[in-house]
Amino acid sequence: MRYLTTAEVAERYRTAESTVRYWRHIGKGPRGINVGKRVLYPEAELLRYEHILIQGQEEWGLAS
C-alpha cells in the first residue's frame, strides 16, 4: 500500500498543506494516520474520499 505525505495530498488536490491540515483538524477530508510524528494518508483512503466527492454525498467537498 502506498502512503502519501501532507505535501503530496495538497499537491494532488491543488491546495495548500495548511488546508489539508485544517481538514484533519476539523475531522473532514481524507483520513490520515499518525506514524511517529508524521501524518500519512493511505492511497486507498484518498480514493474513498474522491468517491464520496464524485457521488456528491458530502457538502463543502469534505468527507467525514
XYZ file of N, CA, C and O in Angstrom:
256
model
N 0.846 -1.171 0.000
C 0.000 0.000 0.000
C 0.898 1.244 0.000
O 1.889 1.289 0.699
N 0.504 2.220 -0.764
C 1.263 3.469 -0.867
C 0.676 4.499 0.097
O -0.534 4.617 0.238
N 1.568 5.246 0.756
C 1.176 6.302 1.692
C 1.697 7.637 1.179
O 2.830 7.718 0.700
N 0.878 8.672 1.285
C 1.266 10.000 0.840
C 1.438 10.926 2.035
O 0.752 10.787 3.051
N 2.336 11.883 1.892
C 2.552 12.895 2.921
C 1.503 13.998 2.767
O 0.796 14.066 1.753
N 1.448 14.873 3.739
C 0.535 16.015 3.670
C 0.840 16.866 2.435
O -0.068 17.320 1.740
N 2.118 17.052 2.139
C 2.510 17.833 0.958
C 2.026 17.169 -0.331
O 1.546 17.856 -1.246
N 2.129 15.857 -0.406
C 1.681 15.140 -1.609
C 0.161 15.200 -1.760
O -0.352 15.336 -2.876
N -0.555 15.127 -0.635
C -2.019 15.240 -0.680
C -2.408 16.644 -1.140
O -3.294 16.815 -1.980
N -1.749 17.644 -0.607
C -2.029 19.030 -1.008
C -1.787 19.212 -2.503
O -2.602 19.846 -3.192
N -0.715 18.652 -2.996
C -0.422 18.756 -4.432
C -1.489 18.038 -5.254
O -1.943 18.549 -6.273
N -1.906 16.877 -4.793
C -2.924 16.091 -5.504
C -4.221 16.877 -5.643
O -4.890 16.823 -6.677
N -4.605 17.602 -4.577
C -5.857 18.350 -4.588
C -5.661 19.832 -4.922
O -6.605 20.620 -4.801
N -4.452 20.177 -5.318
C -4.125 21.553 -5.729
C -4.549 22.571 -4.681
O -5.243 23.549 -4.974
N -4.137 22.300 -3.464
C -4.446 23.194 -2.350
C -3.210 23.321 -1.479
O -2.197 22.675 -1.742
N -3.284 24.136 -0.468
C -2.152 24.341 0.437
C -2.084 23.219 1.478
O -3.106 22.630 1.841
N -0.881 22.958 1.964
C -0.703 21.978 3.035
C -1.522 22.383 4.250
O -2.086 21.524 4.948
N -1.601 23.676 4.514
C -2.370 24.152 5.670
C -3.850 23.781 5.537
O -4.517 23.518 6.538
N -4.356 23.746 4.322
C -5.749 23.355 4.105
C -5.944 21.889 4.458
O -6.915 21.523 5.125
N -5.015 21.048 4.041
C -5.092 19.620 4.359
C -5.018 19.426 5.870
O -5.781 18.638 6.440
N -4.133 20.169 6.536
C -4.038 20.085 7.996
C -5.331 20.567 8.653
O -5.790 19.991 9.642
N -5.941 21.621 8.102
C -7.205 22.126 8.633
C -8.302 21.073 8.498
O -9.073 20.848 9.431
N -8.386 20.439 7.325
C -9.365 19.372 7.137
C -9.205 18.313 8.220
O -10.186 17.860 8.796
N -7.959 17.939 8.491
C -7.687 16.925 9.509
C -8.126 17.435 10.886
O -8.743 16.707 11.663
N -7.851 18.696 11.170
C -8.199 19.298 12.458
C -9.714 19.292 12.699
O -10.163 19.030 13.819
N -10.495 19.591 11.669
C -11.950 19.639 11.834
C -12.620 18.290 11.563
O -13.839 18.183 11.637
N -11.843 17.267 11.257
C -12.390 15.930 11.052
C -13.051 15.727 9.710
O -13.956 14.911 9.578
N -12.615 16.475 8.714
C -13.164 16.356 7.360
C -12.042 15.996 6.394
O -10.875 16.043 6.735
N -12.420 15.671 5.164
C -11.421 15.322 4.166
C -10.919 13.898 4.341
O -11.465 13.126 5.118
N -9.881 13.535 3.601
C -9.348 12.168 3.727
C -8.719 11.966 5.095
O -8.120 12.877 5.663
N -8.888 10.787 5.642
C -8.345 10.479 6.972
C -6.877 10.088 6.872
O -6.500 9.279 6.035
N -6.080 10.671 7.738
C -4.663 10.328 7.810
C -4.396 9.454 9.016
O -5.239 9.316 9.903
N -3.224 8.847 9.027
C -2.812 8.051 10.178
C -1.495 8.607 10.700
O -0.671 9.108 9.936
N -1.333 8.569 12.015
C -0.092 9.033 12.629
C 0.932 7.911 12.600
O 0.654 6.806 13.054
N 2.098 8.234 12.065
C 3.230 7.316 12.059
C 4.382 8.093 12.682
O 5.004 8.922 12.016
N 4.594 7.856 13.960
C 5.566 8.678 14.677
C 5.054 10.102 14.733
O 3.921 10.342 15.125
N 5.873 11.043 14.298
C 5.475 12.455 14.289
C 4.854 12.877 12.964
O 4.460 14.022 12.805
N 4.779 11.950 12.022
C 4.253 12.272 10.695
C 2.812 11.818 10.556
O 2.386 10.867 11.198
N 2.090 12.488 9.694
C 0.755 12.041 9.302
C 0.867 11.584 7.859
O 1.368 12.317 6.994
N 0.437 10.363 7.624
C 0.457 9.803 6.273
C -0.961 9.431 5.871
O -1.801 9.121 6.715
N -1.201 9.462 4.569
C -2.519 9.180 4.021
C -2.431 7.962 3.114
O -1.758 8.012 2.078
N -3.102 6.864 3.494
C -3.117 5.705 2.601
C -3.803 6.078 1.290
O -4.836 6.760 1.293
N -3.230 5.651 0.190
C -3.807 5.983 -1.110
C -5.248 5.477 -1.219
O -6.100 6.138 -1.812
N -5.535 4.346 -0.610
C -6.901 3.809 -0.632
C -7.880 4.783 0.043
O -9.039 4.901 -0.373
N -7.429 5.481 1.083
C -8.271 6.460 1.760
C -8.554 7.648 0.851
O -9.662 8.183 0.837
N -7.572 8.063 0.067
C -7.794 9.169 -0.867
C -8.808 8.764 -1.936
O -9.663 9.563 -2.323
N -8.728 7.523 -2.380
C -9.689 7.036 -3.374
C -11.100 6.989 -2.776
O -12.073 7.325 -3.448
N -11.221 6.606 -1.498
C -12.515 6.587 -0.822
C -13.089 8.005 -0.753
O -14.259 8.242 -1.063
N -12.244 8.947 -0.368
C -12.639 10.346 -0.271
C -13.112 10.873 -1.631
O -14.158 11.514 -1.740
N -12.363 10.569 -2.669
C -12.721 11.027 -4.008
C -14.035 10.411 -4.467
O -14.847 11.079 -5.115
N -14.265 9.155 -4.129
C -15.522 8.501 -4.491
C -16.703 9.226 -3.840
O -17.734 9.448 -4.469
N -16.553 9.604 -2.573
C -17.604 10.343 -1.867
C -17.857 11.681 -2.555
O -19.005 12.092 -2.732
N -16.784 12.363 -2.962
C -16.952 13.650 -3.651
C -17.682 13.472 -4.974
O -18.570 14.258 -5.316
N -17.317 12.435 -5.714
C -17.950 12.180 -7.015
C -19.433 11.884 -6.840
O -20.259 12.336 -7.627
N -19.762 11.141 -5.796
C -21.151 10.784 -5.528
C -21.956 11.964 -4.998
O -23.169 11.911 -4.925
N -21.259 13.040 -4.594
C -21.936 14.220 -4.070
C -22.578 13.976 -2.719
O -23.580 14.587 -2.383
N -21.994 13.081 -1.923
C -22.574 12.706 -0.641
C -22.213 13.659 0.483
O -22.755 13.554 1.569
N -21.293 14.573 0.272
C -20.878 15.495 1.326
C -20.962 16.929 0.829
O -20.617 17.220 -0.300
N -21.422 17.819 1.708
C -21.424 19.221 1.338
C -20.046 19.822 1.577
O -19.256 19.288 2.330
N -19.722 20.884 0.943
C -18.452 21.618 1.011
C -17.284 20.797 0.478
O -16.145 21.160 0.675
N -17.534 19.672 -0.156
C -16.430 18.886 -0.701
C -15.574 18.231 0.349
O -14.437 17.899 0.087
N -16.110 18.029 1.547
C -15.332 17.405 2.621
C -16.029 16.132 3.064
O -17.227 16.099 3.269
N -15.248 15.093 3.202
C -15.782 13.808 3.637
C -15.465 13.569 5.089
O -14.362 13.862 5.536
N -16.407 13.053 5.822
C -16.129 12.760 7.245
C -15.697 11.330 7.422
O -15.727 10.532 6.559
